[in-house]
Amino acid sequence: MCVIDVPLLIEGGLWRWMDCVVVVYSSAEIQIYHLMDPDKCTHAESEARLGSQLPITSKIAYADIVIDNSGSYSGLEDQVRLYLKELERMVGRTWVVSWLFPPFGLLSVAWTLLVRIVLRTEQTSEMGPRNGR
C-alpha cells in the first residue's frame, strides 16, 4: 500500500490513477482555520487558496472514503485508524507475493490501473463535466 497526499488530486486529474481516493472533509470555516494556524496565512490568503480549488463538497463525489475532520483531533485519529485497518484488510498479503515475485506485482499494478481507469471513466461520464476531467 502506498499513500499519496496530493492537495490538487481531483483538479489535476490524478484521481483516475489512484486505487482508492480518500477525501478528508471539513467545512470552509474549519479549512480556513487550519490554513491560518500552521501556515500563518491571513484570512484573505486562506480564502483565496480555497477559492482556487474545487469545493470540498464537489470532491466528495470522487471519493471512495470520506473522513470527517470537523470534530476533535482524537475523533479524526480514530477514523483514520479505522480506515487504515480496512485498507490493510483489502490489500491483505498480496504485498508479500509482489515483493517475493516482482512480475506478479507489475501485473497487479497493470490490472489495478486498467480496472480503475475503466471504472473512473464510467464514473466521470455519469457525473458530467467537472474540473477533474
CSV table of C-alpha atoms in Angstrom, one decimal:
chain,number,residue,atom,x,y,z
A,1,MET,CA,0.0,0.0,0.0
A,2,CYS,CA,1.3,3.5,-0.9
A,3,VAL,CA,-0.4,6.7,0.4
A,4,ILE,CA,0.0,9.8,-1.7
A,5,ASP,CA,-1.0,13.2,-0.2
A,6,VAL,CA,-1.9,15.4,-3.2
A,7,PRO,CA,-3.7,18.7,-2.5
A,8,LEU,CA,-5.0,19.1,-6.1
A,9,LEU,CA,-5.5,15.4,-6.8
A,10,ILE,CA,-9.0,16.0,-8.3
A,11,GLU,CA,-8.2,19.2,-10.1
A,12,GLY,CA,-5.1,17.7,-11.7
A,13,GLY,CA,-6.9,14.6,-12.9
A,14,LEU,CA,-4.6,12.3,-10.9
A,15,TRP,CA,-7.5,10.7,-9.1
A,16,ARG,CA,-8.0,8.5,-12.1
A,17,TRP,CA,-4.7,6.7,-11.4
A,18,MET,CA,-5.5,6.0,-7.7
A,19,ASP,CA,-6.8,2.7,-6.5
A,20,CYS,CA,-8.7,4.4,-3.6
A,21,VAL,CA,-9.4,8.1,-3.2
A,22,VAL,CA,-9.8,9.4,0.4
A,23,VAL,CA,-11.2,12.9,0.9
A,24,VAL,CA,-10.7,14.5,4.4
A,25,TYR,CA,-13.8,16.7,4.7
A,26,SER,CA,-14.4,19.8,6.9
A,27,SER,CA,-16.4,22.9,6.5
A,28,ALA,CA,-15.0,26.0,4.8
A,29,GLU,CA,-14.7,27.7,8.1
A,30,ILE,CA,-12.6,24.9,9.6
A,31,GLN,CA,-10.5,24.7,6.5
A,32,ILE,CA,-9.7,28.4,6.8
A,33,TYR,CA,-8.8,28.0,10.4
A,34,HIS,CA,-6.5,25.1,9.6
A,35,LEU,CA,-4.8,27.1,6.9
A,36,MET,CA,-4.4,30.1,9.1
A,37,ASP,CA,-3.0,28.2,12.1
A,38,PRO,CA,0.1,26.3,10.8
A,39,ASP,CA,0.9,28.4,7.7
A,40,LYS,CA,0.2,31.7,9.4
A,41,CYS,CA,-1.8,32.7,6.3
A,42,THR,CA,-4.2,35.6,6.6
A,43,HIS,CA,-7.9,35.1,6.4
A,44,ALA,CA,-7.9,36.6,2.9
A,45,GLU,CA,-5.0,34.4,1.7
A,46,SER,CA,-6.7,31.3,3.1
A,47,GLU,CA,-10.0,32.2,1.3
A,48,ALA,CA,-8.1,32.8,-1.9
A,49,ARG,CA,-6.3,29.4,-1.6
A,50,LEU,CA,-9.6,27.6,-1.1
A,51,GLY,CA,-11.2,29.6,-3.9
A,52,SER,CA,-8.7,28.4,-6.4
A,53,GLN,CA,-9.6,24.8,-5.7
A,54,LEU,CA,-12.7,22.7,-6.4
A,55,PRO,CA,-15.1,23.0,-3.4
A,56,ILE,CA,-14.6,20.1,-0.9
A,57,THR,CA,-18.3,19.2,-1.3
A,58,SER,CA,-17.6,18.5,-5.0
A,59,LYS,CA,-14.6,16.4,-4.2
A,60,ILE,CA,-16.7,14.1,-2.2
A,61,ALA,CA,-18.2,12.7,-5.4
A,62,TYR,CA,-14.7,11.4,-6.4
A,63,ALA,CA,-14.0,9.8,-3.0
A,64,ASP,CA,-14.1,6.1,-2.2
A,65,ILE,CA,-13.7,7.0,1.5
A,66,VAL,CA,-14.7,10.3,3.2
A,67,ILE,CA,-13.1,11.2,6.6
A,68,ASP,CA,-14.9,13.9,8.6
A,69,ASN,CA,-12.4,16.4,10.0
A,70,SER,CA,-14.9,18.7,11.7
A,71,GLY,CA,-14.6,17.2,15.2
A,72,SER,CA,-11.8,16.6,17.6
A,73,TYR,CA,-8.3,15.5,16.8
A,74,SER,CA,-8.8,12.2,18.6
A,75,GLY,CA,-12.0,11.6,16.6
A,76,LEU,CA,-10.1,12.2,13.4
A,77,GLU,CA,-7.3,9.9,14.6
A,78,ASP,CA,-9.9,7.2,15.4
A,79,GLN,CA,-11.4,7.5,11.9
A,80,VAL,CA,-8.0,7.3,10.2
A,81,ARG,CA,-7.1,4.2,12.2
A,82,LEU,CA,-10.4,2.6,11.3
A,83,TYR,CA,-9.9,3.2,7.6
A,84,LEU,CA,-6.3,2.1,7.7
A,85,LYS,CA,-7.4,-1.2,9.1
A,86,GLU,CA,-10.0,-1.5,6.4
A,87,LEU,CA,-7.4,-0.7,3.7
A,88,GLU,CA,-5.0,-3.2,5.2
A,89,ARG,CA,-7.7,-5.8,5.1
A,90,MET,CA,-8.5,-5.0,1.5
A,91,VAL,CA,-4.8,-5.3,0.5
A,92,GLY,CA,-4.2,-8.5,2.5
A,93,ARG,CA,-0.9,-10.3,2.0
A,94,THR,CA,-0.6,-9.6,-1.7
A,95,TRP,CA,2.3,-7.3,-1.0
A,96,VAL,CA,4.3,-10.3,0.2
A,97,VAL,CA,3.8,-12.1,-3.1
A,98,SER,CA,4.5,-8.9,-5.0
A,99,TRP,CA,7.8,-8.4,-3.1
A,100,LEU,CA,8.9,-12.1,-3.5
A,101,PHE,CA,7.8,-12.3,-7.1
A,102,PRO,CA,8.1,-8.9,-8.8
A,103,PRO,CA,6.4,-9.9,-12.1
A,104,PHE,CA,3.2,-10.5,-10.0
A,105,GLY,CA,3.5,-7.0,-8.6
A,106,LEU,CA,3.8,-5.5,-12.0
A,107,LEU,CA,0.8,-7.5,-13.3
A,108,SER,CA,-1.2,-6.5,-10.2
A,109,VAL,CA,-0.4,-2.8,-10.8
A,110,ALA,CA,-1.3,-3.0,-14.5
A,111,TRP,CA,-4.6,-4.8,-13.7
A,112,THR,CA,-5.5,-2.3,-11.0
A,113,LEU,CA,-4.8,0.7,-13.2
A,114,LEU,CA,-6.8,-0.8,-16.1
A,115,VAL,CA,-9.8,-1.6,-13.9
A,116,ARG,CA,-9.7,1.8,-12.2
A,117,ILE,CA,-9.4,3.7,-15.4
A,118,VAL,CA,-12.4,1.9,-16.8
A,119,LEU,CA,-14.4,2.4,-13.6
A,120,ARG,CA,-13.3,6.1,-13.2
A,121,THR,CA,-14.2,6.8,-16.9
A,122,GLU,CA,-17.7,5.4,-16.3
A,123,GLN,CA,-18.0,7.4,-13.1
A,124,THR,CA,-16.8,10.6,-14.8
A,125,SER,CA,-19.4,10.2,-17.6
A,126,GLU,CA,-22.1,9.7,-15.0
A,127,MET,CA,-21.1,12.9,-13.1
A,128,GLY,CA,-20.8,15.1,-16.2
A,129,PRO,CA,-18.1,17.6,-16.9
A,130,ARG,CA,-16.0,18.8,-14.0
A,131,ASN,CA,-12.7,20.4,-13.3
A,132,GLY,CA,-11.1,17.0,-12.6
A,133,ARG,CA,-11.8,15.5,-16.0
